[in-house]
mmCIF file with all atom_site columns, C-alpha atoms in Angstrom:
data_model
loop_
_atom_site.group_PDB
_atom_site.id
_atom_site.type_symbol
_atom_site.label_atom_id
_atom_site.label_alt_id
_atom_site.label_comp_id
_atom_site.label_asym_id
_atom_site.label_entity_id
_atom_site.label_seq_id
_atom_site.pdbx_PDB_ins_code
_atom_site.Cartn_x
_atom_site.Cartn_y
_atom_site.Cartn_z
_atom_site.occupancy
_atom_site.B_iso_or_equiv
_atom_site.pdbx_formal_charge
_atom_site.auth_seq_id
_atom_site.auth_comp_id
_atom_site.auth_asym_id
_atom_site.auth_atom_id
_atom_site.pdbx_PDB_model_num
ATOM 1   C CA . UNK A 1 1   ? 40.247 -22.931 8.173   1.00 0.00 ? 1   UNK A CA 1
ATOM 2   C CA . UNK A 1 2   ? 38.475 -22.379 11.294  1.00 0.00 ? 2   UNK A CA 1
ATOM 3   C CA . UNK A 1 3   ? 34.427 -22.615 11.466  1.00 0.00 ? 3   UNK A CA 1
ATOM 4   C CA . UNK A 1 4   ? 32.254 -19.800 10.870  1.00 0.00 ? 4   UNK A CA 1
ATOM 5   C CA . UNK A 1 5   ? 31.328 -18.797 14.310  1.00 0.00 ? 5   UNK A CA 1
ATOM 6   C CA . UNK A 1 6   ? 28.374 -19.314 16.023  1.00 0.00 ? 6   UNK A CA 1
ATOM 7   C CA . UNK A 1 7   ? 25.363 -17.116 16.328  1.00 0.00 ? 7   UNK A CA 1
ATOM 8   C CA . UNK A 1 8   ? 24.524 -15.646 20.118  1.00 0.00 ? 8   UNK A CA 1
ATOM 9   C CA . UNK A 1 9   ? 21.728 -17.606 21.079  1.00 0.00 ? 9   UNK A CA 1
ATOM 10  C CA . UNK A 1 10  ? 18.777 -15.166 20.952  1.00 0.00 ? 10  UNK A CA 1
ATOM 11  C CA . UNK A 1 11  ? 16.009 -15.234 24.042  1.00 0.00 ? 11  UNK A CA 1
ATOM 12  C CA . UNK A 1 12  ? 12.898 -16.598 24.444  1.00 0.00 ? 12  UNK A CA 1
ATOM 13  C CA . UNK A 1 13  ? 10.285 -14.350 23.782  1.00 0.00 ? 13  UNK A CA 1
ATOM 14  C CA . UNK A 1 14  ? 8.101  -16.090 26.222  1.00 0.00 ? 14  UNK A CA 1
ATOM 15  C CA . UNK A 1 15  ? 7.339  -19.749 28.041  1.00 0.00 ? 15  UNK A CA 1
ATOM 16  C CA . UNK A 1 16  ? 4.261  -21.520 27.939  1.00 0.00 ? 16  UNK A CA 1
ATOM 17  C CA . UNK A 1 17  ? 3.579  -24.283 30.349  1.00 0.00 ? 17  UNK A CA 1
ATOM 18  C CA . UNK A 1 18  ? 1.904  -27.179 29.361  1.00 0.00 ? 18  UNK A CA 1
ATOM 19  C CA . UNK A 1 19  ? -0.782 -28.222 31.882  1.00 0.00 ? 19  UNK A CA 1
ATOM 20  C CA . UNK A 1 20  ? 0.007  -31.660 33.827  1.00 0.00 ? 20  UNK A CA 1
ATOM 21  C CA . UNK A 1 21  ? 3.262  -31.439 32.880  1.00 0.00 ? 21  UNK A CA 1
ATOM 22  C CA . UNK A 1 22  ? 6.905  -30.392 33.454  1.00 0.00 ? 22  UNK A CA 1
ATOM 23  C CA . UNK A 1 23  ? 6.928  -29.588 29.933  1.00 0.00 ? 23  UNK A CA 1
ATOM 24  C CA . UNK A 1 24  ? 6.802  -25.990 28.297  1.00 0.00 ? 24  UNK A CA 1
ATOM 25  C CA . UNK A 1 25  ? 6.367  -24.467 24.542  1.00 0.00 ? 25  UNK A CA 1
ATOM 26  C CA . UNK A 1 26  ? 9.317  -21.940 24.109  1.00 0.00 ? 26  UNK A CA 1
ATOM 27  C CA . UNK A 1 27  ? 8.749  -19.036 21.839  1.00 0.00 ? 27  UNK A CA 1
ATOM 28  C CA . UNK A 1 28  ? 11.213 -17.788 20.102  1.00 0.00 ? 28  UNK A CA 1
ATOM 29  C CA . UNK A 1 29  ? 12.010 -14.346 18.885  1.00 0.00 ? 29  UNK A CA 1
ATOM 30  C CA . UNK A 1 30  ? 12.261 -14.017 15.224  1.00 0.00 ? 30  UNK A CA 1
ATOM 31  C CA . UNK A 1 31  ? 14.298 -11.663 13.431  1.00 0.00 ? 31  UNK A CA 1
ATOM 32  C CA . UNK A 1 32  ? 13.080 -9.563  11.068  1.00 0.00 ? 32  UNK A CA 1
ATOM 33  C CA . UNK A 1 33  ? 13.359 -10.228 6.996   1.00 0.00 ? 33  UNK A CA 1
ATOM 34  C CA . UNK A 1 34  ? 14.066 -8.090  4.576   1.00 0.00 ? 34  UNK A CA 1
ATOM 35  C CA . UNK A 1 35  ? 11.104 -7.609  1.949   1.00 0.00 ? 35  UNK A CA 1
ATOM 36  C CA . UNK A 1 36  ? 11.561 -9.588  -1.082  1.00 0.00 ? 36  UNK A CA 1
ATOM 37  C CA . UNK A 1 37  ? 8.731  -7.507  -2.875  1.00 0.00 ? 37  UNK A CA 1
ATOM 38  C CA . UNK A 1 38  ? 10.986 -4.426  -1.856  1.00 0.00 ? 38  UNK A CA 1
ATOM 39  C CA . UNK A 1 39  ? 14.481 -5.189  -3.272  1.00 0.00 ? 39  UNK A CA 1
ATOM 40  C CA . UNK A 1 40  ? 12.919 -6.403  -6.568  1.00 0.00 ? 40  UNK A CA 1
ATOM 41  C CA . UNK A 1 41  ? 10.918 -3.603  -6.763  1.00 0.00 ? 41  UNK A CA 1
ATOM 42  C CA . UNK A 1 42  ? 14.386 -1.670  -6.465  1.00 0.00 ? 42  UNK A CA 1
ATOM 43  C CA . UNK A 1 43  ? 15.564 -3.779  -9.687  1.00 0.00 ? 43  UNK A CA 1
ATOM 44  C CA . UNK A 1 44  ? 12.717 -3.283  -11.686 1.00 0.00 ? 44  UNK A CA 1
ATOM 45  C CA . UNK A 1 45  ? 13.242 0.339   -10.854 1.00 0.00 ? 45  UNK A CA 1
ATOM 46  C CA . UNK A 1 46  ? 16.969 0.426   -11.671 1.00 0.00 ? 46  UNK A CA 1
ATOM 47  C CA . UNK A 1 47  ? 16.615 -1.452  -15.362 1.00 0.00 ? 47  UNK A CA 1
ATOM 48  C CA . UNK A 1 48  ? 12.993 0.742   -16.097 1.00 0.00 ? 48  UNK A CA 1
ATOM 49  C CA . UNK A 1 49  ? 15.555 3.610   -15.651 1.00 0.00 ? 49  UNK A CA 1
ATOM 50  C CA . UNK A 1 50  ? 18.238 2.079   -18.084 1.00 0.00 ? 50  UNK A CA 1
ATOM 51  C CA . UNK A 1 51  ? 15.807 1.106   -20.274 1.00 0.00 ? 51  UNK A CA 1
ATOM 52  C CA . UNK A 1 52  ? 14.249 4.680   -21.247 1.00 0.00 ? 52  UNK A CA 1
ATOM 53  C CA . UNK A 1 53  ? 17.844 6.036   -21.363 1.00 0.00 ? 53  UNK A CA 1
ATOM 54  C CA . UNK A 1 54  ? 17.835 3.551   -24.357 1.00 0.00 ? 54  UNK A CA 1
ATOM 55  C CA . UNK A 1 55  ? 14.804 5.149   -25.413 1.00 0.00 ? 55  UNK A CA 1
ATOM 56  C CA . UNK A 1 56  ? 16.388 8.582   -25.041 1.00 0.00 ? 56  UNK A CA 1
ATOM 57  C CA . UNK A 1 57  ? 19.532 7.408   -27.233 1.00 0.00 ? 57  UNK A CA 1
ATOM 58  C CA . UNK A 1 58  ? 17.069 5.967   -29.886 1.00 0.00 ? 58  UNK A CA 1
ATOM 59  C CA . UNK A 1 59  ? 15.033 9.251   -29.755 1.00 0.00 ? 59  UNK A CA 1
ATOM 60  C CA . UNK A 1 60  ? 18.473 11.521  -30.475 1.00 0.00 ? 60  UNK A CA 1
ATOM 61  C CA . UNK A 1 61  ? 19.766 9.090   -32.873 1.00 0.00 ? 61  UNK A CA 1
ATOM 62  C CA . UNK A 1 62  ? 16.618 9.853   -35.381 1.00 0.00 ? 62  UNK A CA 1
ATOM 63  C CA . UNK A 1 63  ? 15.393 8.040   -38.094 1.00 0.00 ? 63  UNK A CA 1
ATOM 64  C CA . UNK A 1 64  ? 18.792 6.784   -38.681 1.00 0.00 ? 64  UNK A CA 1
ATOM 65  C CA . UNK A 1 65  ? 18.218 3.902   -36.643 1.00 0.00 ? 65  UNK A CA 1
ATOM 66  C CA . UNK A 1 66  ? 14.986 3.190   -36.782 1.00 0.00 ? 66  UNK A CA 1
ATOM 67  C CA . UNK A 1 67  ? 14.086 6.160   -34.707 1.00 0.00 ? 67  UNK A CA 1
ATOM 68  C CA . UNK A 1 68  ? 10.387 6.456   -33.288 1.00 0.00 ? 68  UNK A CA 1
ATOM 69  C CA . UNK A 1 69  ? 9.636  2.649   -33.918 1.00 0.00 ? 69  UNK A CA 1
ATOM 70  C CA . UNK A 1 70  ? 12.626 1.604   -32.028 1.00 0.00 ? 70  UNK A CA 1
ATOM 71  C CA . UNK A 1 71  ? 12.007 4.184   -29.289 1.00 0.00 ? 71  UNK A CA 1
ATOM 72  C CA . UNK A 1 72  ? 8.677  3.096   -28.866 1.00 0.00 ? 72  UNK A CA 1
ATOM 73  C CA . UNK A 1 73  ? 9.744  -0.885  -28.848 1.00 0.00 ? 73  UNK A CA 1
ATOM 74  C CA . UNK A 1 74  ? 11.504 -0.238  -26.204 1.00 0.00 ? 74  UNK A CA 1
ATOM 75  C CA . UNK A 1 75  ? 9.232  2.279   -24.640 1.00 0.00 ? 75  UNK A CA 1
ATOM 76  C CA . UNK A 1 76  ? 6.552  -0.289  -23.835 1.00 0.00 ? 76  UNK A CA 1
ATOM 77  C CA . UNK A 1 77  ? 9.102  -2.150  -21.933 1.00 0.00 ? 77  UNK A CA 1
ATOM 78  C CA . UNK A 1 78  ? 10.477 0.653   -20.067 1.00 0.00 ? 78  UNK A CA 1
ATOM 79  C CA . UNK A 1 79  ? 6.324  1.743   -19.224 1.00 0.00 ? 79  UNK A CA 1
ATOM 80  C CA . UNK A 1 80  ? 6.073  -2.194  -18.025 1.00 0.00 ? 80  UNK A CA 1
ATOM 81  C CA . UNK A 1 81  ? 8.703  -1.864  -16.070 1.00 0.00 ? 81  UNK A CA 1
ATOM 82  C CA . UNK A 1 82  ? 8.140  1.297   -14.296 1.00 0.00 ? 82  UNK A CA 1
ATOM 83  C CA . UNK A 1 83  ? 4.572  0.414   -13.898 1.00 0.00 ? 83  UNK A CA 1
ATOM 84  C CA . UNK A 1 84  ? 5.602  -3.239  -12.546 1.00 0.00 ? 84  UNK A CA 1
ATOM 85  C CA . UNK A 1 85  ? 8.218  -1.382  -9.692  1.00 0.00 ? 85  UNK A CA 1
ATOM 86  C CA . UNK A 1 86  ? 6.168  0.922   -8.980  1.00 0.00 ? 86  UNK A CA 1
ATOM 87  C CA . UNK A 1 87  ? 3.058  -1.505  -8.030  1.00 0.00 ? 87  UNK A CA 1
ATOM 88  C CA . UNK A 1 88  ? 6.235  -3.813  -6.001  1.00 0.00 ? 88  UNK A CA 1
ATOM 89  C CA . UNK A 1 89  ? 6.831  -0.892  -4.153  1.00 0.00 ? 89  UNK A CA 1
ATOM 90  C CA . UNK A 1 90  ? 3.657  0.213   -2.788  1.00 0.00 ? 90  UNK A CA 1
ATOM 91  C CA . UNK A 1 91  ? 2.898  -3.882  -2.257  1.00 0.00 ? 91  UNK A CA 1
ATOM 92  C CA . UNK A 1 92  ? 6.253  -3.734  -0.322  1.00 0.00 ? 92  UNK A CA 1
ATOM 93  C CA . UNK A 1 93  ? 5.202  -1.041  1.943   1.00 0.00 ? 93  UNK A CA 1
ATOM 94  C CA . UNK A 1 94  ? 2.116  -2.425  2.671   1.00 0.00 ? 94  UNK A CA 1
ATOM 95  C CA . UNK A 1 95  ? 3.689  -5.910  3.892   1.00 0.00 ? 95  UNK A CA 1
ATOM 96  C CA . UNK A 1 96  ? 6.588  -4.320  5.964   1.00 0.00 ? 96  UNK A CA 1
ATOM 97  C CA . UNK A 1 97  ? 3.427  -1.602  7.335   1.00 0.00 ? 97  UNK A CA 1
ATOM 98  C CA . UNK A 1 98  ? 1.766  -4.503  8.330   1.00 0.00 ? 98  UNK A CA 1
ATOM 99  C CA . UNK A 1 99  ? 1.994  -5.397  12.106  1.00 0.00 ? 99  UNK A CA 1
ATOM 100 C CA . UNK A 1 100 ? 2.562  -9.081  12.814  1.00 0.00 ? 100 UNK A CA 1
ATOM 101 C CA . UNK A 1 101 ? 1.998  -11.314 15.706  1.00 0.00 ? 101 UNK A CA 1
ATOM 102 C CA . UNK A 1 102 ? 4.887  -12.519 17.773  1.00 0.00 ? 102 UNK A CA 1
ATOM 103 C CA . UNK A 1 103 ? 5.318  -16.124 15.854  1.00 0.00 ? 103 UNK A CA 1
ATOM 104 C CA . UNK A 1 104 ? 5.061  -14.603 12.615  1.00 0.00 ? 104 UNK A CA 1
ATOM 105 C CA . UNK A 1 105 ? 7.940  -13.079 10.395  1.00 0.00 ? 105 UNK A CA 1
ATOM 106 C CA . UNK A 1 106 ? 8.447  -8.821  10.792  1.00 0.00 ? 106 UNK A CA 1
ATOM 107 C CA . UNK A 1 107 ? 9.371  -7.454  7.374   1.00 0.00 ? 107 UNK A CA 1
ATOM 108 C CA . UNK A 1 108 ? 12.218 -4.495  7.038   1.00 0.00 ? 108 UNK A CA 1
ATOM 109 C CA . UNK A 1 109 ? 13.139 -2.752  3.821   1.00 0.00 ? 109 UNK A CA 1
ATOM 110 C CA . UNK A 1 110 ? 10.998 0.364   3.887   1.00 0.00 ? 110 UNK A CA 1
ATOM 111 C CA . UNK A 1 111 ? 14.382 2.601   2.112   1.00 0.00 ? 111 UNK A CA 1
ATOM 112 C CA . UNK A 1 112 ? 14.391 0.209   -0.675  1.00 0.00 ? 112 UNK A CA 1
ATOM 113 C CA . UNK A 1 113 ? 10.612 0.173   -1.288  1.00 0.00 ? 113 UNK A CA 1
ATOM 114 C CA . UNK A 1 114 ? 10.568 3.865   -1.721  1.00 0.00 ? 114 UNK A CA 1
ATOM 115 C CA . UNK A 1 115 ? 13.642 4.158   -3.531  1.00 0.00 ? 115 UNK A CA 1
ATOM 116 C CA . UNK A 1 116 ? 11.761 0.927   -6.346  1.00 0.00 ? 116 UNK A CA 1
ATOM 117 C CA . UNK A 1 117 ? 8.842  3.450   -6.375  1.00 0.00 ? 117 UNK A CA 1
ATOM 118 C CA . UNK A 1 118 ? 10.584 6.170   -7.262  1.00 0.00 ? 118 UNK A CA 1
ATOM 119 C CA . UNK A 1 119 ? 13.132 4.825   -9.540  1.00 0.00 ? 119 UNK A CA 1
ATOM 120 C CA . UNK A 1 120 ? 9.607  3.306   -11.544 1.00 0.00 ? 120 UNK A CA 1
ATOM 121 C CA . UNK A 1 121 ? 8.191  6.506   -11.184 1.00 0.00 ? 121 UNK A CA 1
ATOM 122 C CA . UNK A 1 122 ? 11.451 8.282   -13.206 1.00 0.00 ? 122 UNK A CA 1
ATOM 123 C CA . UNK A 1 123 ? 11.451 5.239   -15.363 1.00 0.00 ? 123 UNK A CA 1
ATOM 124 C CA . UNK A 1 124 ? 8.181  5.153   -16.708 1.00 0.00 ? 124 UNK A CA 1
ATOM 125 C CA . UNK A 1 125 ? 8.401  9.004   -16.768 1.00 0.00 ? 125 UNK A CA 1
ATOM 126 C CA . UNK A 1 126 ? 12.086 8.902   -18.897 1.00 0.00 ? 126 UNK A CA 1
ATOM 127 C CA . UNK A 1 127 ? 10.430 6.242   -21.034 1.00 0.00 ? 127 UNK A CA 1
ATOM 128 C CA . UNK A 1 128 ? 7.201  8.413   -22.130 1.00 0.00 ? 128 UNK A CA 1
ATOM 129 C CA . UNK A 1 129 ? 9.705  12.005  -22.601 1.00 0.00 ? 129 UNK A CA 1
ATOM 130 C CA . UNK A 1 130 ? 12.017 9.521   -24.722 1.00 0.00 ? 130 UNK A CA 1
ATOM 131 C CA . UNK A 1 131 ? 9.532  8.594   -26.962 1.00 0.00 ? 131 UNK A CA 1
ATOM 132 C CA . UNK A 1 132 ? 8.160  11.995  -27.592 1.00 0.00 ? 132 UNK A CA 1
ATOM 133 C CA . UNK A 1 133 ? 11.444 12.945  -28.508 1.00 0.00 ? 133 UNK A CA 1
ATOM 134 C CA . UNK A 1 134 ? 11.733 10.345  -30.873 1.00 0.00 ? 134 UNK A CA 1
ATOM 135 C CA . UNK A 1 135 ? 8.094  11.439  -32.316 1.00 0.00 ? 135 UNK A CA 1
ATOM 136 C CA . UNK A 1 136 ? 9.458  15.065  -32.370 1.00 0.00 ? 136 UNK A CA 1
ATOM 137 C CA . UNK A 1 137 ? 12.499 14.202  -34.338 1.00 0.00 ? 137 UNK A CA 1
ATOM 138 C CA . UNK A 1 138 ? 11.076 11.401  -36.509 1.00 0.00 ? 138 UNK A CA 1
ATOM 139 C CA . UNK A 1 139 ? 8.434  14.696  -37.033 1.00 0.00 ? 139 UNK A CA 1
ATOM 140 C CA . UNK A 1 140 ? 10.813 16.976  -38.038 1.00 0.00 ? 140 UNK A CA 1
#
């Protein structure tokens, strides 16, 4: 099998002579990273969302199945997680917002910050309408 191949060696960004001697300090440009606080803020988002669709099922299924106390189990986590992307999110878009200086890492990722902030959002929100279904049918 023949070797990965080789990266195109990226430019200097800029040379720095060092005084009283033929010597410089070479500095290189560095790509940019995509934010970790962004794509787990896009998880979080994604199983806050599964999580109050569990809520929702225990809400329809009634008292059957433990109903409201189930529902609202399972509704704390779903609020914990919602609230938890959500608060990744908006710490996501503050980091890749954030100018750097030319040494220092640029963050990317602003599409998956917003999409963790509003997948909490519809989480946390799925998670609170679940449970007052449960309460509604546990009610009734």
């Amino acid at each position: 099998m023949p070797p990965p191949p080789r990266e195109a060696p990226r430019p200097p960004k800029r040379v720095d002579p060092v005084p009283g001697t033929p010597f410089g300090v070479v500095h290189l440009d560095v790509p940019p990273v995509t934010s970790g606080l962004a794509v787990g803020s896009l998880v979080t988002g994604i199983a806050s969302i599964l999580v109050s669709l569990l809520v929702l099922c225990f809400g329809v299924a009634g008292p059957n199945y433990g109903g409201a106390w189930a529902a609202g189990a399972f509704t704390v986590l779903g609020a914990l997680a919602g609230t938890a992307a959500i608060v990744a999110g908006l710490l996501a878009r503050r980091q890749i917002r954030r100018p750097a200086p030319p040494p220092a890492v640029r963050f990317t990722g602003r599409g998956p910050a917003v999409a963790g902030l509003v997948c909490g959002a519809v989480g946390l929100l799925l998670s609170l309408l679940g449970l007052a279904v449960a309460l509604v049918v546990q009610i009734t």
